[in-house]
């Protein structure tokens, strides 16, 4: 060991002092490699935060652009634009896009703030890494859960959001518990991989056995998009388990960019589902034949029932994009009556039914009323404009009458005697009706 000699002065006396150097601690190659890998991950995570900020911002603005596009198309369709009417999706689907916008907006805000402040502390937590993955998968869970509902009502959307949240939160909690209890890395990898394999199996099943909604092609597109995303996530998780951080981070970037296009596939699927509810899908005639062959069945699913009713009254169907439902005028035991505007010019009365499900008896009831209203065309009978299917509601559109019997009865009596001839006209009109 080398020594050094220094000269110091103590109480005016010059003294030579031999100083032994302090030995620097030596690191093993494994420790040096681990430090280098940690530095690499830290630098890559800083870049990843920027990528997350940009991609989530892209998803957020893409979702908002779709909402704006939906509303503008709805306005144009309401004024009579046929091309815009074909582009409009069901109004009940708009809250779904707002949920996606809120989800992506929260992630966008966090990553922008974390990037600006240089906040990277959560990178040391395994549950945070899983949370990043589940943030993208939440959208996939949400759309599949929503399509599996029997209706497209607001309660169905709430149930879908809760199901998607549970599916996204469960793996985060499991990873955190495994980390807190200091479980082996192999066990953590197996548990997470098993969960994702089950989900991949579900999407693979939907790819080969699509739901009786939307179109087969759009469902398969979403399933293929999801399967590719899961494969990338599975591979980079395996790379991290094998300490191959460079390839793992490269695949993380690929997964982030790929998942950015999720709202586009959601839009295509919901647009196809809108055509399905309109009764324009290729399966409409098949459903009608099935209904005719199974007159004794107790219940059929909502989509099939609507298709049958649409086929039976095709000429009387009014597209939902041409009807604007406004304030409520009256309420009853089974339906409410609203004031509305048809084709942006005609004031109408809209009788709105919102059944929990469409059963055979419901279809028969609506079919009979629609057929009766169509047959009764007379100057002294309120005019029937048609039937509108706007899930989760079914609407019957009538002429808007000026006043009502109640208004006439409550009207103050005139001081003068009303002539007999108007009364006679009233009686003749009633007799003709």
Coordinates of C-alpha atoms in Angstrom, one line a residue, residues 26-352:
X26 CA -14.3 -2.3 -4.5
X27 CA -17.6 -3.5 -6.2
X28 CA -18.2 -6.9 -7.6
X29 CA -19.0 -7.1 -11.4
X30 CA -22.5 -8.1 -10.5
X31 CA -23.0 -5.0 -8.3
X32 CA -21.5 -2.7 -11.0
X33 CA -23.8 -4.3 -13.6
X34 CA -26.8 -3.8 -11.3
X35 CA -26.0 -0.1 -10.8
X36 CA -25.6 0.4 -14.6
X37 CA -28.9 -1.3 -15.1
X38 CA -30.6 0.9 -12.5
X39 CA -29.1 4.0 -14.2
X40 CA -30.3 2.7 -17.6
X41 CA -33.8 2.1 -16.3
X42 CA -34.0 5.5 -14.6
X43 CA -33.0 7.3 -17.9
X44 CA -35.3 5.2 -19.9
X45 CA -38.2 5.8 -17.5
X46 CA -37.7 9.6 -17.9
X47 CA -38.0 9.1 -21.7
X48 CA -41.0 6.8 -21.1
X49 CA -42.8 9.5 -19.1
X50 CA -42.5 11.8 -22.0
X51 CA -43.8 9.1 -24.4
X52 CA -46.7 8.3 -22.0
X53 CA -47.5 12.0 -21.8
X54 CA -47.7 12.4 -25.6
X55 CA -49.6 9.1 -26.2
X56 CA -52.1 9.6 -23.5
X57 CA -52.6 13.2 -24.7
X58 CA -53.1 11.8 -28.2
X59 CA -55.7 9.3 -26.9
X60 CA -57.5 12.1 -24.9
X61 CA -57.7 14.5 -27.8
X62 CA -58.6 11.7 -30.2
X63 CA -61.5 10.8 -27.9
X64 CA -62.6 14.4 -27.6
X65 CA -62.4 14.8 -31.4
X66 CA -64.7 11.8 -31.8
X67 CA -67.2 13.3 -29.4
X68 CA -67.2 16.6 -31.3
X69 CA -67.4 14.8 -34.6
X70 CA -70.3 12.8 -33.2
X71 CA -72.2 15.9 -32.1
X72 CA -71.6 17.8 -35.4
X73 CA -72.7 14.8 -37.4
X74 CA -75.8 14.5 -35.3
X75 CA -76.6 18.2 -35.9
X76 CA -76.2 17.7 -39.7
X77 CA -78.2 14.5 -39.7
X78 CA -81.0 16.3 -37.8
X79 CA -81.2 18.9 -40.5
X80 CA -81.6 16.1 -43.1
X81 CA -78.1 15.2 -44.2
X82 CA -78.3 11.5 -45.2
X83 CA -74.6 11.1 -45.3
X84 CA -74.2 12.5 -41.8
X85 CA -77.0 10.3 -40.5
X86 CA -75.0 7.2 -41.5
X87 CA -72.0 8.4 -39.5
X88 CA -73.9 9.1 -36.3
X89 CA -73.7 6.5 -33.5
X90 CA -76.3 6.0 -30.8
X91 CA -76.5 9.0 -28.4
X92 CA -76.4 6.4 -25.5
X93 CA -72.8 5.6 -26.6
X94 CA -71.5 9.1 -26.0
X95 CA -71.1 8.7 -22.2
X96 CA -68.8 5.7 -23.0
X97 CA -66.5 8.1 -24.8
X98 CA -66.7 10.5 -21.9
X99 CA -65.5 7.8 -19.5
X100 CA -62.6 7.0 -21.9
X101 CA -61.8 10.8 -22.1
X102 CA -61.8 11.1 -18.3
X103 CA -59.5 8.0 -17.9
X104 CA -57.0 9.2 -20.5
X105 CA -57.2 12.8 -19.2
X106 CA -56.2 11.7 -15.7
X107 CA -53.2 9.8 -17.0
X108 CA -52.2 12.7 -19.3
X109 CA -52.3 15.2 -16.5
X110 CA -50.2 13.0 -14.2
X111 CA -47.5 12.3 -16.7
X112 CA -47.2 15.9 -17.8
X113 CA -46.9 17.1 -14.3
X114 CA -44.4 14.2 -13.4
X115 CA -42.4 15.0 -16.5
X116 CA -42.2 18.7 -15.7
X117 CA -41.2 18.1 -12.1
X118 CA -38.9 15.2 -12.8
X119 CA -40.9 13.0 -10.4
X120 CA -39.7 9.4 -10.8
X121 CA -40.2 7.9 -7.4
X122 CA -43.0 5.4 -8.3
X123 CA -40.7 3.6 -10.6
X124 CA -39.4 1.6 -7.6
X125 CA -42.9 0.1 -7.0
X126 CA -44.0 -2.9 -8.9
X127 CA -47.6 -2.1 -8.5
X128 CA -47.1 1.2 -10.3
X129 CA -45.7 -0.6 -13.3
X130 CA -48.8 -2.8 -13.3
X131 CA -51.0 0.3 -13.0
X132 CA -49.5 1.7 -16.2
X133 CA -50.4 -1.5 -18.0
X134 CA -53.9 -1.6 -16.6
X135 CA -54.6 2.0 -17.6
X136 CA -54.6 1.0 -21.3
X137 CA -56.4 -2.3 -20.7
X138 CA -59.2 -0.5 -18.8
X139 CA -60.5 0.7 -22.2
X140 CA -60.6 -2.8 -23.6
X141 CA -62.4 -4.2 -20.5
X142 CA -64.9 -1.3 -20.7
X143 CA -66.0 -1.8 -24.3
X144 CA -66.2 -5.6 -24.0
X145 CA -68.2 -5.4 -20.7
X146 CA -70.5 -2.8 -22.3
X147 CA -71.2 -5.0 -25.4
X148 CA -72.0 -7.9 -23.1
X149 CA -74.8 -6.0 -21.5
X150 CA -78.4 -6.7 -22.5
X151 CA -79.1 -3.1 -23.2
X152 CA -77.3 0.2 -23.8
X153 CA -78.9 2.1 -20.9
X154 CA -77.1 4.3 -18.4
X155 CA -77.3 1.6 -15.7
X156 CA -75.7 -0.8 -18.2
X157 CA -72.8 1.7 -18.6
X158 CA -72.4 2.1 -14.9
X159 CA -72.2 -1.7 -14.5
X160 CA -69.6 -1.9 -17.3
X161 CA -67.5 0.8 -15.7
X162 CA -67.5 -1.0 -12.4
X163 CA -66.6 -4.4 -14.0
X164 CA -63.8 -2.7 -15.9
X165 CA -62.5 -1.0 -12.7
X166 CA -62.5 -4.3 -10.8
X167 CA -60.7 -6.1 -13.6
X168 CA -58.1 -3.4 -13.8
X169 CA -57.6 -2.9 -10.0
X170 CA -57.4 -6.6 -9.1
X171 CA -53.9 -7.3 -10.7
X172 CA -52.5 -4.1 -9.2
X173 CA -53.6 -5.1 -5.7
X174 CA -52.3 -8.7 -6.2
X175 CA -48.9 -7.4 -7.4
X176 CA -48.7 -5.1 -4.4
X177 CA -49.5 -7.9 -2.0
X178 CA -46.9 -10.2 -3.5
X179 CA -44.3 -7.4 -3.3
X180 CA -45.2 -6.5 0.3
X181 CA -45.0 -10.2 1.4
X182 CA -41.6 -10.5 -0.3
X183 CA -42.7 -13.3 -2.6
X184 CA -40.3 -14.9 -5.1
X185 CA -40.0 -13.1 -8.4
X186 CA -40.9 -16.3 -10.2
X187 CA -44.2 -16.5 -8.3
X188 CA -45.0 -12.9 -9.2
X189 CA -44.2 -13.5 -12.8
X190 CA -46.4 -16.6 -12.9
X191 CA -49.3 -15.0 -11.2
X192 CA -49.4 -11.9 -13.5
X193 CA -48.7 -14.0 -16.6
X194 CA -51.6 -16.4 -15.7
X195 CA -54.0 -13.5 -15.2
X196 CA -53.1 -12.1 -18.6
X197 CA -53.3 -15.5 -20.3
X198 CA -56.8 -15.9 -19.1
X199 CA -57.7 -12.5 -20.6
X200 CA -56.0 -13.4 -23.8
X201 CA -58.0 -16.6 -23.9
X202 CA -61.2 -14.5 -23.5
X203 CA -60.3 -12.3 -26.5
X204 CA -59.3 -15.3 -28.5
X205 CA -62.7 -16.8 -27.8
X206 CA -64.5 -13.6 -28.9
X207 CA -62.4 -13.6 -32.1
X208 CA -63.7 -17.0 -33.1
X209 CA -67.1 -16.7 -31.4
X210 CA -68.2 -13.1 -31.8
X211 CA -71.1 -11.6 -29.9
X212 CA -74.5 -11.2 -31.6
X213 CA -73.9 -7.4 -31.7
X214 CA -72.1 -4.9 -34.0
X215 CA -70.4 -6.8 -36.8
X216 CA -68.1 -9.8 -36.9
X217 CA -65.3 -7.8 -38.6
X218 CA -65.1 -5.0 -36.1
X219 CA -65.2 -7.4 -33.2
X220 CA -62.4 -9.4 -34.7
X221 CA -60.4 -6.2 -35.3
X222 CA -60.7 -5.2 -31.6
X223 CA -59.8 -8.7 -30.5
X224 CA -56.8 -8.8 -32.8
X225 CA -55.7 -5.4 -31.5
X226 CA -56.0 -6.6 -27.9
X227 CA -54.2 -9.9 -28.5
X228 CA -51.3 -8.1 -30.2
X229 CA -51.1 -5.7 -27.2
X230 CA -51.1 -8.6 -24.7
X231 CA -48.4 -10.5 -26.6
X232 CA -46.1 -7.4 -26.5
X233 CA -46.8 -6.9 -22.8
X234 CA -46.2 -10.6 -22.1
X235 CA -42.9 -10.6 -24.0
X236 CA -41.5 -7.5 -22.3
X237 CA -42.6 -8.8 -18.9
X238 CA -40.6 -11.9 -19.6
X239 CA -37.6 -9.8 -20.7
X240 CA -37.6 -7.9 -17.4
X241 CA -37.8 -11.2 -15.5
X242 CA -34.7 -12.4 -17.4
X243 CA -33.0 -9.0 -16.7
X244 CA -33.0 -8.1 -20.4
X245 CA -33.8 -4.5 -19.7
X246 CA -32.8 -3.1 -23.1
X247 CA -35.1 -5.3 -25.1
X248 CA -37.8 -5.0 -22.4
X249 CA -37.8 -1.2 -22.6
X250 CA -37.9 -1.3 -26.4
X251 CA -41.0 -3.5 -26.2
X252 CA -42.5 -1.2 -23.6
X253 CA -42.3 1.7 -26.1
X254 CA -43.9 -0.5 -28.8
X255 CA -46.8 -1.4 -26.4
X256 CA -47.4 2.2 -25.5
X257 CA -47.5 3.4 -29.1
X258 CA -49.7 0.4 -30.2
X259 CA -52.2 1.0 -27.4
X260 CA -52.6 4.6 -28.4
X261 CA -54.9 3.6 -31.3
X262 CA -57.5 1.9 -28.9
X263 CA -60.2 4.7 -29.3
X264 CA -60.1 4.2 -33.0
X265 CA -61.1 0.6 -32.8
X266 CA -63.7 1.4 -30.1
X267 CA -65.2 4.0 -32.5
X268 CA -65.4 1.4 -35.4
X269 CA -67.0 -1.1 -33.1
X270 CA -69.6 1.3 -31.7
X271 CA -70.4 2.5 -35.2
X272 CA -71.0 -1.1 -36.3
X273 CA -73.1 -1.6 -33.2
X274 CA -75.2 1.4 -34.1
X275 CA -76.0 -0.1 -37.5
X276 CA -76.9 -3.3 -35.7
X277 CA -79.4 -1.6 -33.5
X278 CA -80.8 0.2 -36.5
X279 CA -81.5 -3.2 -38.0
X280 CA -79.2 -2.8 -41.0
X281 CA -77.0 -5.8 -40.2
X282 CA -76.9 -8.9 -42.3
X283 CA -78.5 -11.0 -39.5
X284 CA -81.8 -9.1 -39.5
X285 CA -83.6 -11.5 -41.8
X286 CA -82.1 -14.5 -39.9
X287 CA -83.5 -13.1 -36.7
X288 CA -86.9 -12.6 -38.3
X289 CA -87.0 -16.2 -39.5
X290 CA -85.9 -17.4 -36.1
X291 CA -88.7 -15.5 -34.5
X292 CA -91.3 -17.0 -36.9
X293 CA -90.0 -20.5 -36.2
X294 CA -90.0 -20.1 -32.4
X295 CA -93.3 -18.5 -31.6
X296 CA -93.6 -20.4 -28.4
X297 CA -90.3 -19.3 -26.8
X298 CA -90.7 -17.2 -23.6
X299 CA -88.1 -14.6 -24.3
X300 CA -85.6 -13.5 -26.9
X301 CA -82.6 -11.2 -26.5
X302 CA -83.0 -7.5 -27.1
X303 CA -81.1 -7.3 -30.3
X304 CA -83.0 -10.1 -31.9
X305 CA -86.4 -8.7 -30.8
X306 CA -85.6 -5.2 -32.1
X307 CA -84.6 -6.7 -35.5
X308 CA -87.8 -8.6 -35.8
X309 CA -89.9 -5.5 -35.0
X310 CA -87.9 -3.3 -37.4
X311 CA -88.3 -5.8 -40.2
X312 CA -92.1 -6.0 -39.5
X313 CA -92.5 -2.2 -39.7
X314 CA -89.6 -1.1 -41.9
X315 CA -91.6 1.5 -43.8
X316 CA -92.7 3.2 -40.5
X317 CA -89.2 3.4 -38.9
X318 CA -87.7 6.9 -38.3
X319 CA -84.0 7.0 -37.9
X320 CA -83.0 8.3 -34.4
X321 CA -80.7 10.9 -35.9
X322 CA -83.7 12.7 -37.4
X323 CA -85.5 13.0 -34.0
X324 CA -84.8 15.5 -31.3
X325 CA -86.5 14.7 -28.0
X326 CA -87.0 17.8 -25.8
X327 CA -89.0 18.5 -22.6
X328 CA -91.4 16.0 -21.0
X329 CA -95.1 16.8 -21.4
X330 CA -96.7 13.9 -19.5
X331 CA -95.9 10.7 -17.7
X332 CA -97.7 7.4 -17.4
X333 CA -97.3 3.9 -15.9
X334 CA -95.5 2.4 -18.9
X335 CA -94.3 5.4 -20.9
X336 CA -93.6 9.1 -20.9
X337 CA -94.6 11.7 -23.5
X338 CA -92.1 14.3 -24.7
X339 CA -92.3 17.2 -27.0
X340 CA -89.9 16.8 -29.9
X341 CA -88.8 17.9 -33.3
X342 CA -88.8 15.7 -36.4
X343 CA -86.5 16.5 -39.3
X344 CA -85.6 19.8 -37.7
X345 CA -88.9 21.4 -38.7
X346 CA -91.9 19.4 -37.5
X347 CA -93.2 19.7 -33.9
X348 CA -94.2 16.2 -32.7
X349 CA -95.3 14.3 -29.6
X350 CA -93.0 11.4 -28.7
X351 CA -94.2 8.5 -26.6
X352 CA -91.1 7.0 -25.1

